Amino acid sequence: MTRPARTVRRPCAKILGVKILGAGPLRVISGAVPAVVVALVSLLTDPAAAQNPDQIQTAQANSQNAATAGQRPPPPGRTGLPLPRFVSLRAAEVNLRAGPGTRYPIDWVYRRSGMPVEIIDEFDTWRRIRDWQGTEGWIHQSMVQGRRGVLITGQLRTLRRKPEAEAPGVAQLEAGVVGTLEGCRGEWCEVAAGGYSGWLPRNTFYGLYPGEEMK
């Protein structure tokens, strides 16, 4: 019996919040995924923690075990590209199926374009993926793109102007915010989210393997 499609109900499906540091009126950035922008005179304290932190840690542990950096390159898949590898969702709505084909039932429906996922297997034009909570399933290759994405984890994160802990803040990103990974420099990575760009420590988001170099 075919199971009905379900909409993903996870912290990443919450309203994307980007709090801007600096004076200015309250305003809302519209888009495919709503982005709430709140002007701040000073940094907020006591931010709400992300939901399901244990699932985040489990997914990150799976990534570490699957691809330990600096030891050996990951084995190639059928396309010749390494497995596992990070990609991001291309479309605003992506069906996650139980198997590699449209005859298989839909287990989940992702509604977050740009969200990072891992490709862990390949079959013909289908890709088996794993998301940040460890959920696995199959999607068509046309639904993913090579552009790297990030998903903010843990708590409210400060996007900084320079890759330094004491650098001025550009914006604050709530847990669950999806952005673009531009590159990394040591323990800091350049991230774009909600129309703002800055630097985050590499351990504050999902979408990058430990020790992975990205220029």
XYZ file of N, CA, C and O in Angstrom:
860
model
N 0.842 -1.193 0.000
C 0.000 0.000 0.000
C 0.881 1.248 0.000
O 1.824 1.357 0.790
N 0.613 2.147 -0.895
C 1.419 3.343 -1.024
C 1.149 4.309 0.110
O 0.002 4.625 0.420
N 2.235 4.793 0.736
C 2.081 5.748 1.809
C 1.914 7.158 1.259
O 2.548 7.512 0.267
N 1.067 7.974 1.870
C 0.888 9.343 1.375
C 2.137 10.173 1.615
O 2.919 9.914 2.523
N 2.323 11.168 0.754
C 3.456 12.077 0.914
C 3.271 12.900 2.167
O 2.170 13.302 2.514
N 4.370 13.143 2.863
C 4.322 13.944 4.064
C 5.251 15.132 3.927
O 6.318 15.035 3.344
N 4.847 16.250 4.480
C 5.680 17.432 4.469
C 6.668 17.347 5.620
O 6.308 16.978 6.731
N 7.928 17.675 5.360
C 8.939 17.648 6.405
C 8.550 18.626 7.510
O 8.271 19.789 7.254
N 8.533 18.155 8.738
C 8.251 19.018 9.878
C 9.438 18.939 10.826
O 9.488 18.098 11.704
N 10.400 19.811 10.596
C 11.648 19.813 11.343
C 12.033 21.246 11.635
O 11.447 22.174 11.071
N 13.039 21.458 12.492
C 13.441 22.833 12.756
C 13.771 23.625 11.507
O 13.543 24.815 11.451
N 14.296 22.943 10.456
C 14.667 23.673 9.246
C 13.449 24.150 8.471
O 13.561 24.930 7.549
N 12.245 23.690 8.842
C 11.039 24.128 8.160
C 10.428 25.357 8.825
O 9.453 25.906 8.351
N 11.011 25.789 9.961
C 10.530 26.983 10.630
C 10.890 28.218 9.810
O 11.698 28.171 8.911
N 10.293 29.337 10.174
C 10.611 30.586 9.476
C 12.090 30.890 9.644
O 12.625 30.863 10.745
N 12.731 31.162 8.537
C 14.150 31.501 8.541
C 14.322 32.869 9.167
O 13.712 33.833 8.728
N 15.148 32.971 10.235
C 15.312 34.248 10.913
C 16.718 34.778 10.787
O 17.677 34.102 11.121
N 16.856 35.977 10.297
C 18.155 36.632 10.209
C 18.041 37.958 10.929
O 17.320 38.842 10.480
N 18.693 38.089 12.048
C 18.620 39.314 12.831
C 19.812 40.195 12.475
O 20.960 39.811 12.634
N 19.520 41.393 12.003
C 20.564 42.300 11.533
C 21.108 43.111 12.702
O 20.339 43.622 13.506
N 22.431 43.223 12.788
C 23.065 43.984 13.852
C 23.262 45.423 13.401
O 23.969 45.686 12.442
N 22.609 46.352 14.100
C 22.727 47.753 13.754
C 21.378 48.438 13.869
O 20.343 47.794 14.033
N 21.377 49.739 13.803
C 20.141 50.491 13.939
C 19.339 50.444 12.650
O 19.878 50.315 11.575
N 18.037 50.598 12.766
C 17.175 50.605 11.587
C 15.794 50.101 11.923
O 15.582 49.494 12.971
N 14.817 50.355 11.067
C 13.449 49.931 11.334
C 13.273 48.432 11.136
O 14.042 47.784 10.427
N 12.248 47.900 11.759
C 11.892 46.496 11.576
C 11.385 46.289 10.161
O 10.546 47.015 9.671
N 11.911 45.268 9.475
C 11.435 44.986 8.130
C 11.522 43.503 7.858
O 12.231 42.774 8.545
N 10.808 43.050 6.872
C 10.750 41.636 6.519
C 11.219 41.448 5.092
O 10.751 42.134 4.185
N 12.168 40.529 4.897
C 12.625 40.188 3.554
C 11.749 39.073 3.028
O 11.628 38.026 3.647
N 11.116 39.289 1.895
C 10.247 38.271 1.312
C 11.051 37.375 0.383
O 12.101 37.758 -0.111
N 10.537 36.187 0.149
C 11.212 35.245 -0.732
C 10.497 33.922 -0.707
O 9.453 33.770 -0.091
N 11.060 32.929 -1.411
C 10.452 31.602 -1.439
C 10.350 31.029 -0.044
O 9.386 30.369 0.323
N 11.373 31.294 0.784
C 11.340 30.944 2.198
C 11.371 32.244 2.971
O 12.300 33.011 2.834
N 10.329 32.570 3.769
C 10.284 33.849 4.462
C 11.527 34.057 5.311
O 12.037 33.148 5.937
N 12.018 35.289 5.336
C 13.171 35.637 6.176
C 12.783 36.822 7.029
O 12.496 37.890 6.535
N 12.734 36.633 8.336
C 12.375 37.701 9.247
C 13.628 38.462 9.602
O 14.597 37.884 10.076
N 13.636 39.762 9.389
C 14.808 40.579 9.662
C 14.461 41.556 10.763
O 13.549 42.348 10.629
N 15.192 41.509 11.880
C 14.923 42.352 13.028
C 16.142 43.201 13.306
O 17.237 42.682 13.491
N 15.983 44.535 13.346
C 17.108 45.418 13.620
C 17.452 45.344 15.099
O 16.582 45.346 15.952
N 18.768 45.302 15.410
C 19.224 45.219 16.787
C 20.212 46.343 17.067
O 21.026 46.688 16.224
N 20.138 46.888 18.272
C 21.133 47.850 18.700
C 22.288 47.125 19.379
O 23.424 47.534 19.322
N 21.977 46.005 20.024
C 23.005 45.183 20.667
C 22.676 43.731 20.447
O 21.564 43.380 20.048
N 23.613 42.841 20.734
C 23.403 41.404 20.543
C 22.331 40.903 21.489
O 22.259 41.303 22.647
N 21.483 40.001 20.999
C 20.483 39.382 21.847
C 21.141 38.352 22.746
O 22.169 37.764 22.405
N 20.535 38.114 23.884
C 21.029 37.091 24.802
C 19.967 36.047 25.011
O 18.793 36.255 24.735
N 20.385 34.913 25.546
C 19.493 33.792 25.828
C 18.676 33.399 24.616
O 17.453 33.358 24.660
N 19.322 33.066 23.460
C 18.575 32.654 22.270
C 17.941 31.294 22.467
O 18.417 30.468 23.244
N 16.855 31.043 21.768
C 16.202 29.733 21.831
C 17.088 28.692 21.174
O 17.612 28.901 20.097
N 17.246 27.573 21.828
C 18.092 26.509 21.292
C 17.377 25.788 20.179
O 16.160 25.777 20.097
N 18.152 25.164 19.271
C 17.565 24.405 18.174
C 16.866 23.177 18.711
O 17.208 22.652 19.762
N 15.865 22.689 18.002
C 15.156 21.502 18.399
C 15.908 20.272 17.927
O 16.643 20.292 16.971
N 15.726 19.185 18.679
C 16.321 17.893 18.332
C 17.844 17.944 18.182
O 18.395 17.526 17.172
N 18.603 18.457 19.183
C 20.064 18.520 19.041
C 20.693 17.143 18.933
O 21.736 16.992 18.302
N 20.078 16.126 19.558
C 20.641 14.779 19.489
C 20.651 14.267 18.058
O 21.580 13.573 17.632
N 19.608 14.606 17.270
C 19.552 14.161 15.883
C 20.614 14.854 15.053
O 21.183 14.263 14.134
N 20.899 16.126 15.381
C 21.951 16.845 14.664
C 23.287 16.167 14.917
O 24.068 15.927 13.995
N 23.565 15.839 16.191
C 24.827 15.210 16.531
C 24.958 13.846 15.864
O 26.036 13.468 15.408
N 23.848 13.104 15.783
C 23.877 11.792 15.145
C 24.219 11.912 13.665
O 25.044 11.168 13.136
N 23.594 12.870 12.977
C 23.864 13.058 11.551
C 25.309 13.482 11.323
O 25.961 13.035 10.384
N 25.817 14.373 12.180
C 27.193 14.813 12.020
C 28.161 13.670 12.297
O 29.195 13.559 11.640
N 27.821 12.806 13.264
C 28.670 11.650 13.543
C 28.697 10.702 12.358
O 29.741 10.152 12.006
N 27.542 10.523 11.690
C 27.488 9.676 10.499
C 28.390 10.236 9.407
O 29.075 9.491 8.694
N 28.390 11.555 9.258
C 29.228 12.186 8.244
C 30.699 11.972 8.548
O 31.503 11.696 7.658
N 31.067 12.102 9.836
C 32.456 11.930 10.214
C 32.918 10.498 9.975
O 34.016 10.256 9.492
N 32.060 9.547 10.318
C 32.424 8.150 10.125
C 32.506 7.790 8.649
O 33.311 6.959 8.233
N 31.651 8.415 7.837
C 31.596 8.089 6.415
C 32.773 8.649 5.650
O 33.212 8.094 4.652
N 33.268 9.817 6.080
C 34.363 10.454 5.338
C 35.318 11.118 6.303
O 35.176 12.286 6.595
N 36.260 10.390 6.846
C 37.241 10.937 7.774
C 38.317 11.655 6.968
O 38.996 11.055 6.154
N 38.444 12.960 7.222
C 39.357 13.780 6.421
C 40.807 13.445 6.741
O 41.170 13.130 7.853
N 41.650 13.538 5.714
C 43.080 13.400 5.878
C 43.587 11.973 5.911
O 44.790 11.740 6.004
N 42.720 10.978 5.857
C 43.166 9.593 5.914
C 43.207 8.985 4.518
O 44.232 8.514 4.072
N 42.103 9.005 3.829
C 42.086 8.483 2.473
C 40.910 9.114 1.734
O 39.906 9.460 2.337
N 41.021 9.278 0.427
C 39.909 9.873 -0.331
C 38.713 8.934 -0.350
O 38.875 7.708 -0.347
N 37.492 9.482 -0.339
C 36.315 8.623 -0.389
C 36.247 7.868 -1.710
O 36.726 8.361 -2.737
N 35.671 6.672 -1.716
C 35.589 5.894 -2.958
C 34.648 6.553 -3.951
O 33.676 7.200 -3.563
N 34.925 6.408 -5.248
C 34.051 7.022 -6.243
C 32.750 6.243 -6.410
O 32.694 5.032 -6.195
N 31.684 6.970 -6.804
C 30.423 6.316 -7.122
C 30.385 5.963 -8.593
O 31.399 6.018 -9.299
N 29.229 5.625 -9.088
C 29.091 5.220 -10.490
C 29.384 6.367 -11.455
O 29.713 6.135 -12.612
N 29.234 7.601 -10.976
C 29.520 8.753 -11.826
C 30.993 9.130 -11.794
O 31.423 10.019 -12.523
N 31.775 8.469 -10.936
C 33.181 8.819 -10.788
C 33.424 9.869 -9.727
O 34.575 10.184 -9.404
N 32.349 10.429 -9.171
C 32.473 11.417 -8.104
C 32.541 10.704 -6.757
O 32.024 9.590 -6.608
N 33.171 11.306 -5.755
C 33.351 10.630 -4.469
C 32.036 10.414 -3.724
O 31.088 11.178 -3.872
N 32.005 9.362 -2.947
C 30.886 9.057 -2.055
C 31.425 8.837 -0.651
O 32.413 8.115 -0.486
N 30.800 9.453 0.364
C 29.713 10.418 0.232
C 30.250 11.787 -0.181
O 31.456 12.044 -0.106
N 29.351 12.677 -0.578
C 29.723 14.051 -0.908
C 28.529 14.953 -0.626
O 27.380 14.531 -0.709
N 28.813 16.187 -0.306
C 27.750 17.151 -0.036
C 27.306 17.835 -1.320
O 28.116 18.196 -2.182
N 25.992 18.017 -1.443
C 25.375 18.806 -2.500
C 24.263 19.606 -1.820
O 24.137 19.589 -0.601
N 23.448 20.287 -2.602
C 22.291 20.977 -2.029
C 21.068 20.739 -2.907
O 21.188 20.407 -4.091
N 19.898 20.888 -2.307
C 18.658 20.689 -3.054
C 18.449 21.835 -4.026
O 18.569 23.003 -3.666
N 18.126 21.488 -5.270
C 17.957 22.496 -6.313
C 16.562 23.125 -6.296
O 16.408 24.331 -6.486
N 15.548 22.307 -6.076
C 14.161 22.761 -6.201
C 13.558 23.132 -4.849
O 14.055 22.739 -3.794
N 12.470 23.886 -4.896
C 11.761 24.282 -3.682
C 10.902 23.149 -3.135
O 10.435 23.214 -1.998
N 10.685 22.114 -3.940
C 9.926 20.946 -3.489
C 10.585 19.696 -4.080
O 10.679 19.557 -5.292
N 11.036 18.809 -3.209
C 11.760 17.610 -3.634
C 11.163 16.391 -2.945
O 11.040 16.361 -1.715
N 10.798 15.383 -3.743
C 10.240 14.146 -3.191
C 11.352 13.176 -2.814
O 12.217 12.857 -3.633
N 11.325 12.714 -1.590
C 12.269 11.694 -1.128
C 11.553 10.347 -1.177
O 10.558 10.132 -0.482
N 12.053 9.432 -2.011
C 11.381 8.158 -2.246
C 12.101 6.996 -1.554
O 13.286 7.068 -1.219
N 11.343 5.916 -1.381
C 11.867 4.733 -0.711
C 12.869 3.983 -1.579
O 13.655 3.178 -1.068
N 12.850 4.194 -2.897
C 13.751 3.512 -3.811
C 14.066 4.377 -5.011
O 13.480 5.449 -5.202
N 14.989 3.931 -5.878
C 15.439 4.718 -7.027
C 14.503 4.619 -8.227
O 14.810 3.962 -9.224
N 13.355 5.269 -8.153
C 12.409 5.256 -9.261
C 11.067 5.815 -8.831
O 10.729 5.822 -7.639
N 10.282 6.278 -9.810
C 8.981 6.866 -9.486
C 7.962 5.827 -9.032
O 6.920 6.193 -8.502
N 8.264 4.540 -9.246
C 7.332 3.514 -8.788
C 7.406 3.308 -7.269
O 6.543 2.652 -6.678
N 8.434 3.851 -6.651
C 8.580 3.719 -5.201
C 7.804 4.825 -4.486
O 7.701 5.960 -4.988
N 7.260 4.534 -3.306
C 6.453 5.532 -2.589
C 7.285 6.707 -2.088
O 8.496 6.585 -1.866
N 6.633 7.844 -1.916
C 7.256 9.053 -1.385
C 7.195 9.006 0.140
O 6.120 8.876 0.721
N 8.359 9.113 0.764
C 8.414 9.115 2.225
C 8.341 10.527 2.801
O 7.724 10.746 3.841
N 8.997 11.457 2.123
C 9.039 12.834 2.597
C 8.997 13.788 1.417
O 9.356 13.419 0.298
N 8.603 15.018 1.699
C 8.670 16.087 0.707
C 9.453 17.235 1.327
O 9.013 17.847 2.304
N 10.642 17.493 0.787
C 11.444 18.612 1.266
C 10.960 19.908 0.623
O 10.689 19.958 -0.571
N 10.913 20.965 1.393
C 10.486 22.268 0.885
C 11.516 23.338 1.250
O 11.164 24.419 1.697
N 12.780 23.023 1.054
C 13.850 23.970 1.361
C 14.909 23.957 0.275
O 15.862 23.188 0.316
N 14.754 24.786 -0.732
C 15.765 24.899 -1.773
C 17.080 25.365 -1.166
O 17.101 26.261 -0.316
N 18.182 24.735 -1.587
C 19.497 25.104 -1.091
C 19.928 24.346 0.141
O 21.071 24.506 0.592
N 19.062 23.508 0.707
C 19.411 22.773 1.919
C 20.492 21.739 1.630
O 20.397 21.000 0.654
N 21.537 21.664 2.440
C 22.609 20.689 2.196
C 22.171 19.269 2.534
O 21.482 19.035 3.534
N 22.581 18.335 1.688
C 22.368 16.906 1.923
C 23.601 16.165 1.423
O 24.390 16.712 0.654
N 23.764 14.930 1.858
C 24.858 14.094 1.392
C 24.360 13.092 0.360
O 23.310 12.472 0.570
N 25.079 12.922 -0.718
C 24.843 11.801 -1.624
C 25.680 10.635 -1.122
O 26.907 10.737 -1.006
N 25.011 9.519 -0.818
C 25.723 8.367 -0.263
C 25.697 7.157 -1.198
O 26.391 6.172 -0.947
N 24.898 7.219 -2.272
C 24.879 6.134 -3.250
C 24.279 6.657 -4.547
O 23.599 7.690 -4.565
N 24.518 5.927 -5.639
C 24.032 6.321 -6.956
C 23.489 5.099 -7.689
O 24.050 4.007 -7.584
N 22.401 5.310 -8.408
C 21.858 4.260 -9.263
C 21.210 4.911 -10.468
O 20.190 5.606 -10.339
N 21.808 4.732 -11.642
C 21.288 5.328 -12.870
C 21.176 6.841 -12.666
O 22.147 7.492 -12.362
N 19.973 7.413 -12.818
C 19.793 8.855 -12.654
C 19.278 9.211 -11.266
O 18.793 10.326 -11.043
N 19.388 8.275 -10.328
C 18.872 8.502 -8.978
C 20.013 8.564 -7.979
O 21.050 7.926 -8.146
N 19.803 9.370 -6.938
C 20.813 9.553 -5.906
C 20.209 9.266 -4.530
O 19.166 9.806 -4.180
N 20.903 8.407 -3.799
C 20.496 8.159 -2.416
C 21.132 9.238 -1.548
O 22.344 9.444 -1.586
N 20.313 9.937 -0.760
C 20.817 11.045 0.047
C 20.584 10.789 1.530
O 19.766 9.957 1.923
N 21.308 11.539 2.328
C 21.127 11.553 3.781
C 21.054 13.010 4.211
O 21.896 13.822 3.833
N 20.040 13.353 5.012
C 19.911 14.743 5.443
C 20.540 14.936 6.818
O 21.135 14.026 7.392
N 20.398 16.143 7.370
C 21.084 16.507 8.613
C 20.553 15.759 9.821
O 21.197 15.717 10.866
N 19.375 15.147 9.697
C 18.836 14.361 10.797
C 19.107 12.868 10.626
O 18.681 12.074 11.435
N 19.813 12.512 9.557
C 20.132 11.114 9.322
C 19.110 10.367 8.485
O 19.270 9.170 8.235
N 18.052 11.038 8.047
C 17.042 10.404 7.196
C 17.630 10.129 5.816
O 18.283 10.993 5.225
N 17.385 8.927 5.282
C 17.909 8.536 3.975
C 16.790 8.180 3.011
O 15.711 7.748 3.425
N 17.045 8.384 1.727
C 16.081 8.051 0.691
C 16.631 8.436 -0.667
O 17.788 8.879 -0.788
N 15.808 8.268 -1.702
C 16.252 8.486 -3.079
C 15.551 9.685 -3.713
O 14.344 9.858 -3.560
N 16.322 10.483 -4.441
C 15.768 11.588 -5.222
C 16.396 11.567 -6.607
O 17.465 10.988 -6.813
N 15.729 12.186 -7.573
C 16.274 12.234 -8.933
C 17.454 13.191 -8.982
O 17.504 14.194 -8.254
N 18.417 12.895 -9.852
C 19.629 13.700 -9.938
C 19.360 15.163 -10.294
O 20.142 16.055 -9.944
N 18.250 15.420 -10.965
C 17.926 16.792 -11.358
C 17.517 17.654 -10.168
O 17.424 18.875 -10.290
N 17.281 17.024 -9.029
C 16.829 17.751 -7.849
C 17.969 18.226 -6.957
O 17.733 18.838 -5.916
N 19.220 17.911 -7.356
C 20.360 18.373 -6.568
C 21.301 19.183 -7.437
O 21.284 19.089 -8.664
N 22.129 19.994 -6.790
C 23.097 20.825 -7.489
C 24.419 20.803 -6.735
O 24.473 20.502 -5.540
N 25.488 21.113 -7.448
C 26.812 21.075 -6.846
C 27.087 22.222 -5.895
O 28.005 22.143 -5.078
N 26.299 23.286 -5.971
C 26.512 24.426 -5.076
C 26.380 23.971 -3.626
O 25.422 23.302 -3.254
N 27.330 24.356 -2.800
C 27.333 23.915 -1.411
C 26.446 24.805 -0.546
O 26.450 26.032 -0.686
N 25.714 24.165 0.341
C 24.828 24.884 1.239
C 25.192 24.630 2.697
O 25.988 23.743 3.016
N 24.601 25.415 3.582
C 24.783 25.224 5.020
C 23.423 25.262 5.697
O 22.479 25.876 5.200
N 23.325 24.605 6.831
C 22.149 24.671 7.678
C 22.646 24.946 9.093
O 23.396 24.168 9.666
N 22.250 26.094 9.630
C 22.734 26.531 10.938
C 22.208 25.595 12.025
O 21.029 25.233 12.034
N 23.078 25.202 12.948
C 22.716 24.268 14.004
C 23.021 24.871 15.378
O 23.789 25.826 15.507
N 22.393 24.299 16.380
C 22.722 24.596 17.766
C 21.979 25.757 18.379
O 21.057 25.564 19.146
N 22.365 26.979 18.049
C 21.786 28.157 18.674
C 21.952 29.350 17.743
O 22.362 29.198 16.597
N 21.606 30.534 18.240
C 21.773 31.748 17.453
C 23.252 31.964 17.164
O 24.090 31.963 18.065
N 23.596 32.124 15.876
C 24.989 32.273 15.464
C 25.227 33.674 14.904
O 24.390 34.204 14.164
N 26.377 34.255 15.241
C 26.713 35.592 14.754
C 27.585 35.503 13.514
O 28.669 34.913 13.537
N 27.089 36.067 12.428
C 27.833 36.150 11.177
C 28.773 37.347 11.286
O 28.314 38.479 11.523
N 30.084 37.140 11.145
C 31.056 38.197 11.404
C 31.708 38.720 10.117
O 31.791 38.023 9.124
N 32.184 39.962 10.190
C 32.766 40.613 9.006
C 34.080 39.980 8.578
O 34.421 39.969 7.401
N 34.832 39.468 9.532
C 36.121 38.848 9.259
C 36.181 37.488 9.964
O 35.427 37.236 10.902
N 37.078 36.600 9.536
C 37.191 35.299 10.183
C 37.932 35.380 11.510
O 38.986 34.771 11.707
N 37.360 36.169 12.429
C 37.950 36.378 13.746
C 36.838 36.414 14.782
O 35.769 36.987 14.538
N 37.098 35.827 15.947
C 36.074 35.742 16.988
C 35.648 37.113 17.507
O 34.510 37.282 17.957
N 36.545 38.100 17.446
C 36.232 39.430 17.959
C 35.807 40.402 16.855
O 35.605 41.585 17.135
N 35.674 39.931 15.637
C 35.269 40.811 14.536
C 33.825 41.272 14.727
O 33.014 40.566 15.330
N 33.480 42.462 14.211
C 32.101 42.958 14.334
C 31.099 42.011 13.684
O 31.404 41.342 12.690
N 29.902 41.960 14.253
C 28.862 41.111 13.698
C 28.132 41.776 12.549
O 27.926 42.996 12.533
N 27.752 40.971 11.562
C 26.965 41.449 10.425
C 25.485 41.119 10.637
O 24.607 41.935 10.381
N 25.235 39.917 11.100
C 23.859 39.462 11.325
C 23.899 38.278 12.269
O 24.955 37.689 12.526
N 22.726 37.934 12.809
C 22.594 36.745 13.635
C 21.666 35.764 12.942
O 20.587 36.145 12.470
N 22.085 34.511 12.858
C 21.342 33.484 12.141
C 20.757 32.484 13.134
O 21.490 31.909 13.933
N 19.459 32.274 13.036
C 18.796 31.320 13.909
C 19.080 29.893 13.458
O 19.364 29.643 12.288
N 18.991 28.959 14.390
C 19.122 27.545 14.040
C 18.058 27.189 13.010
O 16.896 27.560 13.149
N 18.463 26.474 11.957
C 17.540 26.109 10.894
C 17.651 26.974 9.657
O 17.103 26.639 8.611
N 18.395 28.091 9.743
C 18.591 28.947 8.576
C 19.412 28.198 7.522
O 20.395 27.536 7.838
N 18.999 28.302 6.273
C 19.727 27.702 5.148
C 20.447 28.808 4.383
O 19.857 29.847 4.079
N 21.726 28.592 4.097
C 22.505 29.571 3.359
C 23.430 28.898 2.368
O 23.362 27.686 2.140
N 24.321 29.686 1.779
C 25.274 29.194 0.788
C 26.682 29.221 1.367
O 27.079 30.199 2.000
N 27.421 28.146 1.151
C 28.803 28.058 1.601
C 29.713 28.567 0.490
O 29.789 27.982 -0.590
N 30.420 29.678 0.768
C 31.249 30.313 -0.249
C 32.690 29.796 -0.252
O 33.351 29.758 -1.286
N 33.188 29.416 0.916
C 34.569 28.954 1.015
C 34.988 28.925 2.472
O 34.276 29.403 3.349
N 36.163 28.353 2.724
C 36.647 28.230 4.100
C 38.110 28.647 4.180
O 38.872 28.513 3.222
N 38.463 29.139 5.362
C 39.834 29.528 5.657
C 40.154 29.044 7.069
O 39.768 29.665 8.056
N 40.818 27.897 7.149
C 41.097 27.322 8.457
C 39.814 26.880 9.147
O 39.020 26.120 8.594
N 39.584 27.396 10.344
C 38.409 27.025 11.119
C 37.220 27.936 10.863
O 36.192 27.826 11.536
N 37.329 28.844 9.887
C 36.247 29.771 9.567
C 35.790 29.570 8.132
O 36.584 29.250 7.257
N 34.497 29.769 7.907
C 33.934 29.634 6.560
C 33.092 30.854 6.218
O 32.387 31.409 7.076
N 33.164 31.253 4.951
C 32.363 32.377 4.473
C 30.995 31.858 4.052
O 30.886 30.918 3.264
N 29.956 32.477 4.589
C 28.578 32.021 4.388
C 27.719 33.197 3.952
O 27.888 34.320 4.443
N 26.796 32.950 3.032
C 25.809 33.950 2.619
C 24.426 33.445 2.992
O 24.075 32.305 2.696
N 23.643 34.292 3.658
C 22.285 33.905 4.059
C 21.427 35.150 4.230
O 21.883 36.151 4.793
N 20.204 35.094 3.732
C 19.271 36.202 3.901
C 19.731 37.504 3.286
O 19.328 38.583 3.738
N 20.593 37.431 2.271
C 21.078 38.648 1.633
C 22.308 39.232 2.298
O 22.760 40.325 1.907
N 22.883 38.538 3.263
C 24.067 39.015 3.974
C 25.179 37.978 3.881
O 24.925 36.785 3.799
N 26.408 38.451 3.907
C 27.559 37.571 3.794
C 28.531 37.855 4.924
O 28.733 39.010 5.323
N 29.149 36.800 5.461
C 30.100 36.970 6.543
C 30.748 35.641 6.878
O 30.683 34.683 6.097
N 31.349 35.568 8.055
C 32.132 34.401 8.445
C 31.558 33.727 9.682
O 31.131 34.385 10.621
N 31.585 32.379 9.652
C 31.134 31.561 10.771
C 32.182 30.489 11.078
O 32.838 29.983 10.155
N 32.335 30.096 12.345
C 33.172 28.933 12.645
C 32.585 27.697 11.970
O 31.370 27.536 11.886
N 33.422 26.811 11.478
C 32.964 25.666 10.694
C 32.163 24.664 11.506
O 31.484 23.808 10.927
N 32.201 24.749 12.819
C 31.435 23.811 13.639
C 30.061 24.336 14.033
O 29.395 23.770 14.896
N 29.614 25.419 13.389
C 28.321 26.001 13.736
C 27.222 25.667 12.730
O 26.109 26.174 12.853
N 27.536 24.834 11.751
C 26.535 24.501 10.741
C 26.770 23.095 10.205
O 27.848 22.514 10.358
N 25.732 22.561 9.553
C 25.803 21.276 8.859
C 26.018 21.546 7.372
O 25.408 22.446 6.803
N 26.905 20.746 6.753
C 27.137 20.903 5.320
C 28.604 20.851 4.946
O 28.960 21.080 3.782
N 29.474 20.478 5.903
C 30.902 20.446 5.648
C 31.524 19.316 6.467
O 31.201 19.141 7.634
N 32.387 18.535 5.835
C 33.045 17.444 6.548
C 34.169 17.984 7.436
O 34.814 18.973 7.082
N 34.423 17.333 8.578
C 35.533 17.754 9.453
C 36.855 17.705 8.691
O 37.191 16.708 8.046
N 37.592 18.802 8.727
C 38.881 18.853 8.052
C 38.808 19.066 6.561
O 39.855 19.177 5.907
N 37.615 19.137 5.984
C 37.488 19.332 4.534
C 37.982 20.725 4.149
O 37.623 21.729 4.780
N 38.772 20.790 3.109
C 39.262 22.066 2.602
C 38.372 22.526 1.463
O 38.018 21.753 0.587
N 38.026 23.786 1.493
C 37.163 24.347 0.452
C 37.610 25.771 0.176
O 37.678 26.593 1.080
N 37.934 26.034 -1.106
C 38.414 27.362 -1.483
C 37.420 28.041 -2.399
O 36.627 27.397 -3.049
